[in-house]
XYZ file of N, CA, C and O in Angstrom:
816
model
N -103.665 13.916 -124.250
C -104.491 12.961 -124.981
C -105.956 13.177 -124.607
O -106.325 13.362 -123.448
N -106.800 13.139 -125.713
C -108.185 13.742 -125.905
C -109.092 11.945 -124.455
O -108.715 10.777 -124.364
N -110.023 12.545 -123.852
C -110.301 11.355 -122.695
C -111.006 9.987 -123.855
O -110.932 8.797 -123.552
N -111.493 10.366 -124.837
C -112.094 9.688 -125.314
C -110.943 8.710 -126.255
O -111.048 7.513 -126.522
N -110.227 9.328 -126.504
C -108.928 8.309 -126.988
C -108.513 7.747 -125.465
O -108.450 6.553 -125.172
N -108.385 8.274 -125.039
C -107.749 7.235 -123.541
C -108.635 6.205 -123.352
O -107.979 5.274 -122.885
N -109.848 5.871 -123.480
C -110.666 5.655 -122.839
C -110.503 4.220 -124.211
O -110.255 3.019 -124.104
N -110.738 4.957 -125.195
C -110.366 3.598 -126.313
C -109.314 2.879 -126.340
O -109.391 1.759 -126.843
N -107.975 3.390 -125.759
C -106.949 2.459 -125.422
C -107.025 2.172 -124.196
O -105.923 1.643 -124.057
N -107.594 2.115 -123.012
C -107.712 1.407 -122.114
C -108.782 -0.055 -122.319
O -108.607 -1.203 -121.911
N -109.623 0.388 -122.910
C -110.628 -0.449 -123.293
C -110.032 -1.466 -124.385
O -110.586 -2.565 -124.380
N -109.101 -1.308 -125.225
C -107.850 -2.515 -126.094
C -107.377 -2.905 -125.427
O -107.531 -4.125 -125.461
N -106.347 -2.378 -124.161
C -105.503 -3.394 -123.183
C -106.039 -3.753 -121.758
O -105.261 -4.542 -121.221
N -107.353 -3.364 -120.787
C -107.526 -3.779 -119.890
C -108.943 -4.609 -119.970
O -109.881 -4.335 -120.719
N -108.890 -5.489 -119.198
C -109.616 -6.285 -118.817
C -111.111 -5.643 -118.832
O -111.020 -4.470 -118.469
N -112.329 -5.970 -119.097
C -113.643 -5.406 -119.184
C -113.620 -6.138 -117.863
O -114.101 -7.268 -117.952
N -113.200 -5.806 -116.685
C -113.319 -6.265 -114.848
C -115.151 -5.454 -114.713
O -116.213 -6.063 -114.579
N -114.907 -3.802 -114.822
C -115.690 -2.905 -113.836
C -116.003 -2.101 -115.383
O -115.238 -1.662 -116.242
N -117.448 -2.148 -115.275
C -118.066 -1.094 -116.075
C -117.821 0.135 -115.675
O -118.549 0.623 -114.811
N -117.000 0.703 -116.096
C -116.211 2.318 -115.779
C -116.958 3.415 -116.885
O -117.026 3.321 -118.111
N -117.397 4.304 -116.133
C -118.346 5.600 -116.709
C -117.061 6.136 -117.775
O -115.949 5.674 -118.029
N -117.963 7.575 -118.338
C -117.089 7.816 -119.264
C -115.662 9.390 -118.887
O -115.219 10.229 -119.671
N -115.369 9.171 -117.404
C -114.813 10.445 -116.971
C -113.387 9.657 -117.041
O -113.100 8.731 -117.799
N -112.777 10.118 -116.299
C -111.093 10.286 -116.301
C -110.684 10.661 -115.645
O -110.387 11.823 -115.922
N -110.276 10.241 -114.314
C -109.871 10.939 -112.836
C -108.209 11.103 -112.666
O -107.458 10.212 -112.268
N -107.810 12.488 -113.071
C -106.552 13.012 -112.631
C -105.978 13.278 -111.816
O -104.802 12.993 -111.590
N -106.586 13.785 -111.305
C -106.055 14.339 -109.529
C -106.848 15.033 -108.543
O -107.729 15.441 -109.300
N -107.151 15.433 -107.486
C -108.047 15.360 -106.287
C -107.233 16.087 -105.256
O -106.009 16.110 -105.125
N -108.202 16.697 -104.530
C -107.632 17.482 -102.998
C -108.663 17.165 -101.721
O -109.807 17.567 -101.933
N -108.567 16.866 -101.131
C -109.956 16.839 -100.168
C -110.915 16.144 -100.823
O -110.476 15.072 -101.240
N -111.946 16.321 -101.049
C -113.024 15.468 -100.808
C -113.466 15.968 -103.124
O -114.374 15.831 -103.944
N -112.287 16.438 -103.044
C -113.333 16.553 -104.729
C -112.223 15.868 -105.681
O -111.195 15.409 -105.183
N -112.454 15.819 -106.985
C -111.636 15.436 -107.801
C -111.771 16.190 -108.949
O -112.739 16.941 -109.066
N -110.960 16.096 -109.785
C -110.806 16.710 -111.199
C -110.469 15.498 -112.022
O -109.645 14.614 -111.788
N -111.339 15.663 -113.098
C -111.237 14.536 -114.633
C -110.363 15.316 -115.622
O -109.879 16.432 -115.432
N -110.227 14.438 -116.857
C -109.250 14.934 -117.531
C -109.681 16.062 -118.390
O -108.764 16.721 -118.880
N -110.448 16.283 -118.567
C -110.957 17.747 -118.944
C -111.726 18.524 -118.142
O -112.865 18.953 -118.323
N -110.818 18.684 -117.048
C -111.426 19.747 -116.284
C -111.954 19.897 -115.033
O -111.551 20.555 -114.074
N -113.066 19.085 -115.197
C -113.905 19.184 -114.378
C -113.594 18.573 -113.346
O -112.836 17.608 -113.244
N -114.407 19.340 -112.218
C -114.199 19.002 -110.831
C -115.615 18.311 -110.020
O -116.692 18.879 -110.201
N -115.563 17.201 -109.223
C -117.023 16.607 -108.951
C -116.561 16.645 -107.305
O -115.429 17.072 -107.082
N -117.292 16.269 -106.293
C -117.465 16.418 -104.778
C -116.892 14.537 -105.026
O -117.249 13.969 -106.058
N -116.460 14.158 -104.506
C -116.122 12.862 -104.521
C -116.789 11.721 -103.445
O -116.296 11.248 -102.422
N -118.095 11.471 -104.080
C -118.640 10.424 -102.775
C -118.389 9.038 -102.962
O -119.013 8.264 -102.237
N -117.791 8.694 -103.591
C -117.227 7.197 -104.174
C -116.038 6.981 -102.652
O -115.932 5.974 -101.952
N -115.329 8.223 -102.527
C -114.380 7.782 -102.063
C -112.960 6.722 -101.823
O -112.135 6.525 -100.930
N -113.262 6.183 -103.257
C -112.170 4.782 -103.288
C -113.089 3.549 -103.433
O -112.553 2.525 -103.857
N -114.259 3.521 -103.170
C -114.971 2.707 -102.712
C -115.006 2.442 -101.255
O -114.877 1.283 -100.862
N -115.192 3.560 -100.300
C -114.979 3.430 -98.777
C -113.087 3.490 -98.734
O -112.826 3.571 -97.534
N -112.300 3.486 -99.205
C -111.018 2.961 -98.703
C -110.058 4.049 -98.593
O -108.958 3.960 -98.048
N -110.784 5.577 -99.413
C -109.942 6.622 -99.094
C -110.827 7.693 -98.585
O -111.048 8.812 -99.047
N -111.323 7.053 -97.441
C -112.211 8.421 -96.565
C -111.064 9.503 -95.753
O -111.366 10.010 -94.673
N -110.270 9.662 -96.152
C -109.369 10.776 -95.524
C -108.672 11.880 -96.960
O -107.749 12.677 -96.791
N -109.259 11.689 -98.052
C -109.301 12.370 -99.065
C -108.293 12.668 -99.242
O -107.422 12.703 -98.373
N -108.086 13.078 -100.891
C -107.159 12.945 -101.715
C -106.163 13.835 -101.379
O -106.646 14.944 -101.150
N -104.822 13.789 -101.244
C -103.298 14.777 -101.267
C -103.596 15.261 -100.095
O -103.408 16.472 -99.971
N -104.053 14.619 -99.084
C -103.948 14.742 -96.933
C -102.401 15.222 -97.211
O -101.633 14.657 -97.989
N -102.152 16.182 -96.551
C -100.377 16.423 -96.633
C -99.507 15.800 -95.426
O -98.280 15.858 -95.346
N -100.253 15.281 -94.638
C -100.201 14.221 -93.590
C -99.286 12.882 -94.223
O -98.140 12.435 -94.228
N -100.676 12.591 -94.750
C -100.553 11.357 -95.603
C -99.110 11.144 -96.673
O -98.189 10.343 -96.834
N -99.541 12.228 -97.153
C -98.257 12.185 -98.584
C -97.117 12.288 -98.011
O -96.228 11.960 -98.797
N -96.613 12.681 -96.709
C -95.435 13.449 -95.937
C -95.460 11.823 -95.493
O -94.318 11.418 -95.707
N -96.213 10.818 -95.011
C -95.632 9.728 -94.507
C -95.355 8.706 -95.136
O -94.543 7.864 -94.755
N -96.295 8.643 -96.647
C -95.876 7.748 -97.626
C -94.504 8.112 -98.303
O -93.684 7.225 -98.535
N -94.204 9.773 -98.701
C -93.025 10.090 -98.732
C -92.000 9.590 -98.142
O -91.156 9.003 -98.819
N -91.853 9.720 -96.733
C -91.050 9.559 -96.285
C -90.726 7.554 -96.148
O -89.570 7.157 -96.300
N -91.652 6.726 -95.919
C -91.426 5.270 -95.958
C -91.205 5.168 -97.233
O -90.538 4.135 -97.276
N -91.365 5.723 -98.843
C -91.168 5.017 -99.808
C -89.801 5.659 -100.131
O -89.237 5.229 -101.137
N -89.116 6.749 -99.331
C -87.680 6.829 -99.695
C -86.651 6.153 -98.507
O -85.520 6.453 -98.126
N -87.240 5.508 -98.271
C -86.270 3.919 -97.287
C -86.836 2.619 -97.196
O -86.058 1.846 -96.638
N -87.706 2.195 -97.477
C -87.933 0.485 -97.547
C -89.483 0.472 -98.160
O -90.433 0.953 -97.543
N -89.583 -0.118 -99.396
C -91.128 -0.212 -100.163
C -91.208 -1.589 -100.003
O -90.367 -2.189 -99.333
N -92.185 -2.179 -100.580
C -92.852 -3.560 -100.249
C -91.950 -4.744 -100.180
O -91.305 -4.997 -101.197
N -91.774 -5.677 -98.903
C -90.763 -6.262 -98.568
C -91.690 -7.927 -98.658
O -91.032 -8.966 -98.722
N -92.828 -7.950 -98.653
C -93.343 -9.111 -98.287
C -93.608 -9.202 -96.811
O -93.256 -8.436 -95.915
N -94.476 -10.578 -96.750
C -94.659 -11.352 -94.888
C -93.871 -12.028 -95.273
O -94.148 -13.162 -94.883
N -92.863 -12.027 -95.925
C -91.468 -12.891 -95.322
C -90.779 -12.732 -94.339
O -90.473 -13.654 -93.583
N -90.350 -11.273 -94.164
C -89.493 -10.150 -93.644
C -90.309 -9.594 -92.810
O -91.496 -9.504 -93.124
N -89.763 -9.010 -91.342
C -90.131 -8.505 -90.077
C -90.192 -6.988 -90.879
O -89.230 -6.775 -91.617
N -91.321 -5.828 -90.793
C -90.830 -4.683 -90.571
C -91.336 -3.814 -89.476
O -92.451 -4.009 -88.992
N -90.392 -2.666 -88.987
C -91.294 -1.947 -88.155
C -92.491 -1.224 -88.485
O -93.367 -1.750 -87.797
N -92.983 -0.332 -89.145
C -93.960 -0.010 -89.007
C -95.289 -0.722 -88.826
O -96.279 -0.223 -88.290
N -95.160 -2.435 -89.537
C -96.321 -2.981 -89.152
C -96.286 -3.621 -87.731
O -97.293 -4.062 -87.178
N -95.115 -3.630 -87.226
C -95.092 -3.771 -85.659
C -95.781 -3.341 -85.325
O -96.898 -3.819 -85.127
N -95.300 -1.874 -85.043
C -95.758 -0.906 -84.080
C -97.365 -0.844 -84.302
O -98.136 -0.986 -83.353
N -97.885 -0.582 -85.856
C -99.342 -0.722 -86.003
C -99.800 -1.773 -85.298
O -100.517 -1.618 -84.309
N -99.448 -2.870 -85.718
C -100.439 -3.791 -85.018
C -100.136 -4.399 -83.413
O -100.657 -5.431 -82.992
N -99.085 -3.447 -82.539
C -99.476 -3.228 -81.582
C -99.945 -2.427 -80.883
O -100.378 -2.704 -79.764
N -99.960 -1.289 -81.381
C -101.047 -0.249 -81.016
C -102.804 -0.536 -81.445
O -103.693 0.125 -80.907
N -103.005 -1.286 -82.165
C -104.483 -1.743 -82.510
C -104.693 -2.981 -81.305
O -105.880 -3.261 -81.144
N -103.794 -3.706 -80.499
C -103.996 -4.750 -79.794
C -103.961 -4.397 -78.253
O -104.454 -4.965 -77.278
N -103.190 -3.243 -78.390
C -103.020 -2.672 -76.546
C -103.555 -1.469 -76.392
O -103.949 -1.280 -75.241
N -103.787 -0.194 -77.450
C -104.381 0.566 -77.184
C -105.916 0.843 -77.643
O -106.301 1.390 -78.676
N -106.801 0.219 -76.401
C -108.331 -0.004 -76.363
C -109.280 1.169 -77.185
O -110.431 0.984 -77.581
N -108.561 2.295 -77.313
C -109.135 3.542 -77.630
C -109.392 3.495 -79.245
O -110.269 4.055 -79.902
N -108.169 2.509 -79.721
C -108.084 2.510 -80.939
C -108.992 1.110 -81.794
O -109.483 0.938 -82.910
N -108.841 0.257 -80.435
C -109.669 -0.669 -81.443
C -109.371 -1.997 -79.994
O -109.052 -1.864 -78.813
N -109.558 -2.742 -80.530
C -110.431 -4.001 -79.348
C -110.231 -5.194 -79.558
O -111.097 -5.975 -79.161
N -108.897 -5.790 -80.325
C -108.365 -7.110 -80.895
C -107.429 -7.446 -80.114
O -106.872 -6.703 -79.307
N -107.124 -8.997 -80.381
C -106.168 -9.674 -79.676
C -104.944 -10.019 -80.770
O -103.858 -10.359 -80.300
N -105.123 -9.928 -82.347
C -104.454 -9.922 -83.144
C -104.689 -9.049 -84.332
O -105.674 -8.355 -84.584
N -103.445 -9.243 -85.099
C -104.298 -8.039 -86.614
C -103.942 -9.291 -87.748
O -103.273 -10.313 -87.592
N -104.552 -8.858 -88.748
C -103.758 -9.378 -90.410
C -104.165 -8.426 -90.950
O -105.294 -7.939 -90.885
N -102.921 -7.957 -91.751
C -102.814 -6.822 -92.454
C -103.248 -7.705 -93.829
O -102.895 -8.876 -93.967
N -104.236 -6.825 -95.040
C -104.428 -7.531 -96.336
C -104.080 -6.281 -97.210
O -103.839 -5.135 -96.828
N -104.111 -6.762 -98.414
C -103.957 -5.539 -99.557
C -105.522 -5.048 -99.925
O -105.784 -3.946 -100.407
N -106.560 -6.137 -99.584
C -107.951 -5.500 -100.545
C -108.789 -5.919 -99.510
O -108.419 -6.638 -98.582
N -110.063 -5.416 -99.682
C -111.730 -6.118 -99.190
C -111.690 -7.499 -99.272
O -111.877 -8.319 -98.373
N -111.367 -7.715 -100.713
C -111.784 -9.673 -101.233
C -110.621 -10.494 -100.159
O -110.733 -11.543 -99.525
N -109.316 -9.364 -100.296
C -108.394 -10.307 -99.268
C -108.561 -10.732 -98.025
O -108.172 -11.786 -97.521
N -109.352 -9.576 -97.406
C -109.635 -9.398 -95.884
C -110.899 -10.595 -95.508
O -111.048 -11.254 -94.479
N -111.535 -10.576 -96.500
C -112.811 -11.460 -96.041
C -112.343 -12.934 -96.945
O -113.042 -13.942 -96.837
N -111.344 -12.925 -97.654
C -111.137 -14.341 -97.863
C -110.307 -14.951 -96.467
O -110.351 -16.088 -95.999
N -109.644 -13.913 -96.060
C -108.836 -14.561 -94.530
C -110.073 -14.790 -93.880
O -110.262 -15.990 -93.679
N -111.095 -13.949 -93.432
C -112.165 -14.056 -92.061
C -112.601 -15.388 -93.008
O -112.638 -16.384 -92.285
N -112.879 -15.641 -94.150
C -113.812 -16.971 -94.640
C -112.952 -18.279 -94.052
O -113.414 -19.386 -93.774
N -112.012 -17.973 -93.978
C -110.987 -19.069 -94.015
C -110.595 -19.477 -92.534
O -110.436 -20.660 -92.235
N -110.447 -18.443 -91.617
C -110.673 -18.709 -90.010
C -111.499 -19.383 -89.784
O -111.577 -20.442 -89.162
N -112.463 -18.527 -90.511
C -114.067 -18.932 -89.951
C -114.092 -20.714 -89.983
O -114.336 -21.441 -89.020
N -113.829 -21.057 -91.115
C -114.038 -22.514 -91.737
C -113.319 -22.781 -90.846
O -114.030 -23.412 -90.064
N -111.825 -22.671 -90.232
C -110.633 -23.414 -89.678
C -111.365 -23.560 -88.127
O -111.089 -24.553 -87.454
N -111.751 -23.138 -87.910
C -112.319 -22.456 -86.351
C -113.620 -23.603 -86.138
O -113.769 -24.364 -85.182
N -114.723 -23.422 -87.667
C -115.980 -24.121 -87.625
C -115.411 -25.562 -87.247
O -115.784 -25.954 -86.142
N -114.614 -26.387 -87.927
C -114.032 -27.378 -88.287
C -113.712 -27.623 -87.070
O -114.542 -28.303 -86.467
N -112.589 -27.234 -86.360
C -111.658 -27.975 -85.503
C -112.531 -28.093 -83.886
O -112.372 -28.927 -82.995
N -113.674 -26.659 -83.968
C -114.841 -27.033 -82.754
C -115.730 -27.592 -83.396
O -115.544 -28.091 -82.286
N -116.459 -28.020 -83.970
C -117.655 -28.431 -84.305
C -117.643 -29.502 -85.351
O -118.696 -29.645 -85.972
N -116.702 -30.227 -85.632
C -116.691 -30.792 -86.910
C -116.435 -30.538 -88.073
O -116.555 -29.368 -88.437
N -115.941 -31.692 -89.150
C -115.635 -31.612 -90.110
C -116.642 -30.697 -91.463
O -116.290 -30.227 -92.545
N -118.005 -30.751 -90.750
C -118.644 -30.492 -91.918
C -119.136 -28.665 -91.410
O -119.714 -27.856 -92.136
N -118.893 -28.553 -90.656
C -118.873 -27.284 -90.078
C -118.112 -25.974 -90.716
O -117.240 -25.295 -90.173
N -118.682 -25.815 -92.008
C -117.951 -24.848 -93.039
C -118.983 -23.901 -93.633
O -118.525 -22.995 -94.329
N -120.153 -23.956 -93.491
C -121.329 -23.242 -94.320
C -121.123 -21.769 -94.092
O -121.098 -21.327 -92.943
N -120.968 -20.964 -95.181
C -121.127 -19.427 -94.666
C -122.335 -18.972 -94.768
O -122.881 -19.548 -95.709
N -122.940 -18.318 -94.332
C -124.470 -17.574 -94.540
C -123.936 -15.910 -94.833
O -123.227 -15.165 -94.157
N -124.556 -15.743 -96.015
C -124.525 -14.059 -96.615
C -126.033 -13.421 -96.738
O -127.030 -13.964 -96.263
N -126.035 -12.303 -97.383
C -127.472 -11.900 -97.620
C -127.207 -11.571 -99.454
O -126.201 -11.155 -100.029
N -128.472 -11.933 -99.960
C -129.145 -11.384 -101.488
C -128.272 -9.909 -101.689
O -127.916 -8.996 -100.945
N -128.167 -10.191 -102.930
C -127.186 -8.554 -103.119
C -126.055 -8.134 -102.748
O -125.547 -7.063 -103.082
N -125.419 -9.265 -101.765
C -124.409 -8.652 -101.074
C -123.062 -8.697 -102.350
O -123.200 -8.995 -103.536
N -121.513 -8.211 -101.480
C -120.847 -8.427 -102.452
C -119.535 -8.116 -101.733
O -119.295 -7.080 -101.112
N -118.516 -9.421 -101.948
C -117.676 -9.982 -100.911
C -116.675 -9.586 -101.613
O -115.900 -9.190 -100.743
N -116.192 -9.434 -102.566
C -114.977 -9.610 -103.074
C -114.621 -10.461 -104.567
O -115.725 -10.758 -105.024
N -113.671 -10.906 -105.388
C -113.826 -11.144 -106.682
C -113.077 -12.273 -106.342
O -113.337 -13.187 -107.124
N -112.365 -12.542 -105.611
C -111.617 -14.236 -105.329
C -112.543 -15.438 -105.218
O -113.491 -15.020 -104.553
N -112.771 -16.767 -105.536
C -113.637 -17.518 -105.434
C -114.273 -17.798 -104.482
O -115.409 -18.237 -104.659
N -113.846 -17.666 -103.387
C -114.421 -17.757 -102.247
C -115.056 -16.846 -101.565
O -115.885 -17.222 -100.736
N -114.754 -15.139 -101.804
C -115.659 -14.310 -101.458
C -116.896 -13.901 -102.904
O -117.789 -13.055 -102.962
N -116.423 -14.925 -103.903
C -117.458 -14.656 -105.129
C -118.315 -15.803 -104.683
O -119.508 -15.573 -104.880
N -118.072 -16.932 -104.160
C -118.849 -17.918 -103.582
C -119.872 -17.252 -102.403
O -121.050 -17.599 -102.313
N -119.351 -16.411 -101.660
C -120.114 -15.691 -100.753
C -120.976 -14.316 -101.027
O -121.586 -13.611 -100.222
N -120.819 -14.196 -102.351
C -121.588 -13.043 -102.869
C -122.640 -13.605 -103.457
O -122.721 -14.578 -104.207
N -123.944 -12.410 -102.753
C -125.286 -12.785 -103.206
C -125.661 -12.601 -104.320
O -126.641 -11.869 -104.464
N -125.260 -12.973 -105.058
C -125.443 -12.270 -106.639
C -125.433 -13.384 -108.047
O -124.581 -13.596 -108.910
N -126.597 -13.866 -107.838
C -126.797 -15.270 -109.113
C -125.605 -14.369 -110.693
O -124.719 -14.992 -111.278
N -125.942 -13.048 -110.965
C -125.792 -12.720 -111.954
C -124.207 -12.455 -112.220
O -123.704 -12.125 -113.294
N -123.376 -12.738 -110.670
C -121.604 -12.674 -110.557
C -121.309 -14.108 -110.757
O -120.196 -14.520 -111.084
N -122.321 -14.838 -110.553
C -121.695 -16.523 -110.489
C -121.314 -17.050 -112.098
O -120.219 -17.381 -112.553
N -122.725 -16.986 -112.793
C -123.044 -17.504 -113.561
C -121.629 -18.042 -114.577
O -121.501 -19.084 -115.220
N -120.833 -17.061 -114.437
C -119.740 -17.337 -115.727
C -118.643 -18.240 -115.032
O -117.942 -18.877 -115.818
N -118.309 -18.441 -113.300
C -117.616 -18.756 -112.873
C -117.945 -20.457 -112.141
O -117.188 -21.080 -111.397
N -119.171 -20.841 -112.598
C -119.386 -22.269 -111.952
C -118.654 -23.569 -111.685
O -118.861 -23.765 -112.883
N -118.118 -24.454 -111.354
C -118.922 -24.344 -109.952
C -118.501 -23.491 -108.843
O -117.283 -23.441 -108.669
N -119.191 -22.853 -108.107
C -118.938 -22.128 -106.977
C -118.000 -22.950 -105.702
O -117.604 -24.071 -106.023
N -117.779 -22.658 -104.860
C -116.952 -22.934 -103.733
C -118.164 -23.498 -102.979
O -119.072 -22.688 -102.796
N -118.398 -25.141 -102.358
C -119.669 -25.465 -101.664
C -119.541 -24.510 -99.951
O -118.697 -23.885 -99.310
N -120.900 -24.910 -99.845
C -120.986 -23.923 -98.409
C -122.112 -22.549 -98.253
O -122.643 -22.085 -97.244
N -122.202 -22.178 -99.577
C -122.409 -20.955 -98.995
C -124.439 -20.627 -99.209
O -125.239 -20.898 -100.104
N -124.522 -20.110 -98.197
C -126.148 -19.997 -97.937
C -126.770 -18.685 -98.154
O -126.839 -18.097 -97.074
N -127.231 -18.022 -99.082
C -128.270 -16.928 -98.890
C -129.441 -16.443 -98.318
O -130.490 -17.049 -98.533
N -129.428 -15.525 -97.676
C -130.755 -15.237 -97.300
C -130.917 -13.964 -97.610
O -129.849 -13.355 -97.683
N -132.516 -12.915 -97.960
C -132.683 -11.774 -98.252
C -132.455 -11.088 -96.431
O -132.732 -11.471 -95.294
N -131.829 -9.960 -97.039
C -131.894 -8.613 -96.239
C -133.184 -8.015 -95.630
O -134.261 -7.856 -96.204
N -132.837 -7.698 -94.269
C -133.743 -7.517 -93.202
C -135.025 -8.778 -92.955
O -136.220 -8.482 -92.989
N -134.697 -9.702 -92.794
C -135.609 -10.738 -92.922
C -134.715 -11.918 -92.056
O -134.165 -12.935 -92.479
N -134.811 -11.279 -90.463
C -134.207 -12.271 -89.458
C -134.400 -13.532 -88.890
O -133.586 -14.176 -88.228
N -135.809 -13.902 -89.274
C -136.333 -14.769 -88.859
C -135.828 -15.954 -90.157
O -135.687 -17.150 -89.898
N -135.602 -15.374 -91.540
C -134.925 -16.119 -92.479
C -133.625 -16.843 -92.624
O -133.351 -17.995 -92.960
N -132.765 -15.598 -92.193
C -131.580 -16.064 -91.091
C -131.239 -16.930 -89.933
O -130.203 -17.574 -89.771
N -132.659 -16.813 -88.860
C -132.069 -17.734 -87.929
C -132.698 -19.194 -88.574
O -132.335 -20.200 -87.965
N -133.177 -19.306 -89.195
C -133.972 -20.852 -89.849
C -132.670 -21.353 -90.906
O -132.494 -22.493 -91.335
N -131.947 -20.301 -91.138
C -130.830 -20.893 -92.284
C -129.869 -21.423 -91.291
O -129.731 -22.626 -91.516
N -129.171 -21.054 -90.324
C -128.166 -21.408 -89.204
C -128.494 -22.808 -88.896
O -129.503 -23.092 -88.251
N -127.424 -23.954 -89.470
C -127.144 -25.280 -89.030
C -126.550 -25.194 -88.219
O -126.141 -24.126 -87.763
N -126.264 -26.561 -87.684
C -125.004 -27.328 -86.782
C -123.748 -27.035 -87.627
O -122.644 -27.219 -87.114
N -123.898 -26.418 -89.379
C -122.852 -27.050 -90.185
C -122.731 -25.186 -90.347
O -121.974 -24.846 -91.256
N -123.136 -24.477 -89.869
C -122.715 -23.188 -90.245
C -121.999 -22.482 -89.155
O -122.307 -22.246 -87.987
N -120.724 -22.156 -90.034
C -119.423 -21.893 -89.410
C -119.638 -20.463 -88.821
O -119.436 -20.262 -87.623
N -120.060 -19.441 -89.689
C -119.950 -17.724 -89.935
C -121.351 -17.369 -90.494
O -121.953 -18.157 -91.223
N -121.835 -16.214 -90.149
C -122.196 -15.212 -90.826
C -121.508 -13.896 -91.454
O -120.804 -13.100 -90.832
N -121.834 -13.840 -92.722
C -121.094 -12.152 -93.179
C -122.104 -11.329 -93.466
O -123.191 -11.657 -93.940
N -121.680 -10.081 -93.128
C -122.904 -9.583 -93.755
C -122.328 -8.024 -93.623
O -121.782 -7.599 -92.605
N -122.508 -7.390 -94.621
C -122.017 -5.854 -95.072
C -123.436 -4.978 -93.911
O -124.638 -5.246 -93.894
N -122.793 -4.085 -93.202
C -123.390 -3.279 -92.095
C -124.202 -1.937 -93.442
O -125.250 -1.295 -93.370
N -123.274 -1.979 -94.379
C -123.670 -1.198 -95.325
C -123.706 -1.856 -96.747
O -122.621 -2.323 -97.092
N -124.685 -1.981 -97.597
C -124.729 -2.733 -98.950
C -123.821 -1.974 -100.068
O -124.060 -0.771 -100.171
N -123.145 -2.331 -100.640
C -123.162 -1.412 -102.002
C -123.524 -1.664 -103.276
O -123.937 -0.816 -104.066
N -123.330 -3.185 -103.561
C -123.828 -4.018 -104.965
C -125.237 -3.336 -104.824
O -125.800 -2.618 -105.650
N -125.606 -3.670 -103.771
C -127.058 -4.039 -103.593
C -128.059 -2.632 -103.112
O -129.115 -2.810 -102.505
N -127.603 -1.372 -103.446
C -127.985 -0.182 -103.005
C -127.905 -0.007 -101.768
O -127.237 -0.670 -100.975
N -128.657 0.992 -101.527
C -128.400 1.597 -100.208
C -130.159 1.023 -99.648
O -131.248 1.103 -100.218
N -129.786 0.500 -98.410
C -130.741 -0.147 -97.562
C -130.759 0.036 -96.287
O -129.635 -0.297 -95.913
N -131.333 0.349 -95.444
C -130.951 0.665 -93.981
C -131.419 -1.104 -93.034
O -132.472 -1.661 -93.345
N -130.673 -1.604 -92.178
C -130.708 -2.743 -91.489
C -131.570 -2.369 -90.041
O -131.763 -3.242 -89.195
């Protein structure tokens, strides 16, 4: 199928979510990819950060292979081993990382709707009831769930979704002294992306 017909039936049945360019990504080895006609590009997207170990790792495929021909997605209902063992090797072996617990999520928006949600549970039960405010920066960009869209700096993501989730405080990037003047008694967390992406590339 010609990309430009694909591209017109995706555009009839999916959601207008992500303004998607006009290529067609088939398949990938390492660090490049190939579109549906052909062409091959160096791949700096990477997943959006989430597949920095590049495409068809034979590592990788040899271990997803092998777990998806004996037990695929079971839920946090059900005990399994492999997330055992992961998340005790992230809790006892220091080399690997420096926690006292894990939560495994499926996405970005998931991961920082849990930290939003500690954060609040945590603000609350030391500091009071009203102890929920998150502080973000201008541009930033949390995730598409209401609460990390509540925490995204971005007047132009809100607008269609009002009212927002109360709490959440902006301040512009690299501008610390803006930050510490925003920090109440009532602010639970700061978030803040070490690297921007909504919001270009900026050095902190």
């Amino acid at each position: 199928m010609k990309t430009e017909d694909l591209i017109e039936l995706g555009n009839s049945a999916l959601f207008n979510t992500y303004n998607r360019g006009d290529k067609i990504l088939v398949s990938g080895k390492g660090t490049y990819v190939k579109n549906n006609d052909g062409e091959e590009y160096l791949d700096f997207v990477s997943g959006i950060a989430t597949n920095i170990l590049g495409h068809a790792n034979e590592k990788i495929v040899k271990a997803i292979t092998e777990q998806a021909s004996t037990l695929m997605h079971t839920s946090n209902v059900y005990w399994n081993k492999p997330s055992i063992e992961l998340a005790h090797k992230l809790v006892t072996d220091k080399s690997a990382a420096s926690l006292a617990k894990v939560f495994f999520s499926n996405s970005g928006a998931e991961a920082n709707e849990g930290a939003l949600k500690l954060a609040r549970k945590y603000g609350k039960e030391v500091n009071g009831e009203n102890c929920t405010e998150i502080i973000t920066l201008t541009d930033s960009f949390h995730g598409r769930t209401m609460a990390t869209l509540s925490a995204t700096g971005q007047p132009d993501m809100h607008k269609d979704f009002q009212p927002l989730l109360p709490g959440s405080k902006y301040v512009p990037l690299n501008e610390s002294q803006a930050l510490k003047d925003a920090v109440s008694e009532n602010t639970c967390a700061v978030l803040v992306e070490t690297i921007q992406g909504e919001g270009g590339i900026n050095s902190l």
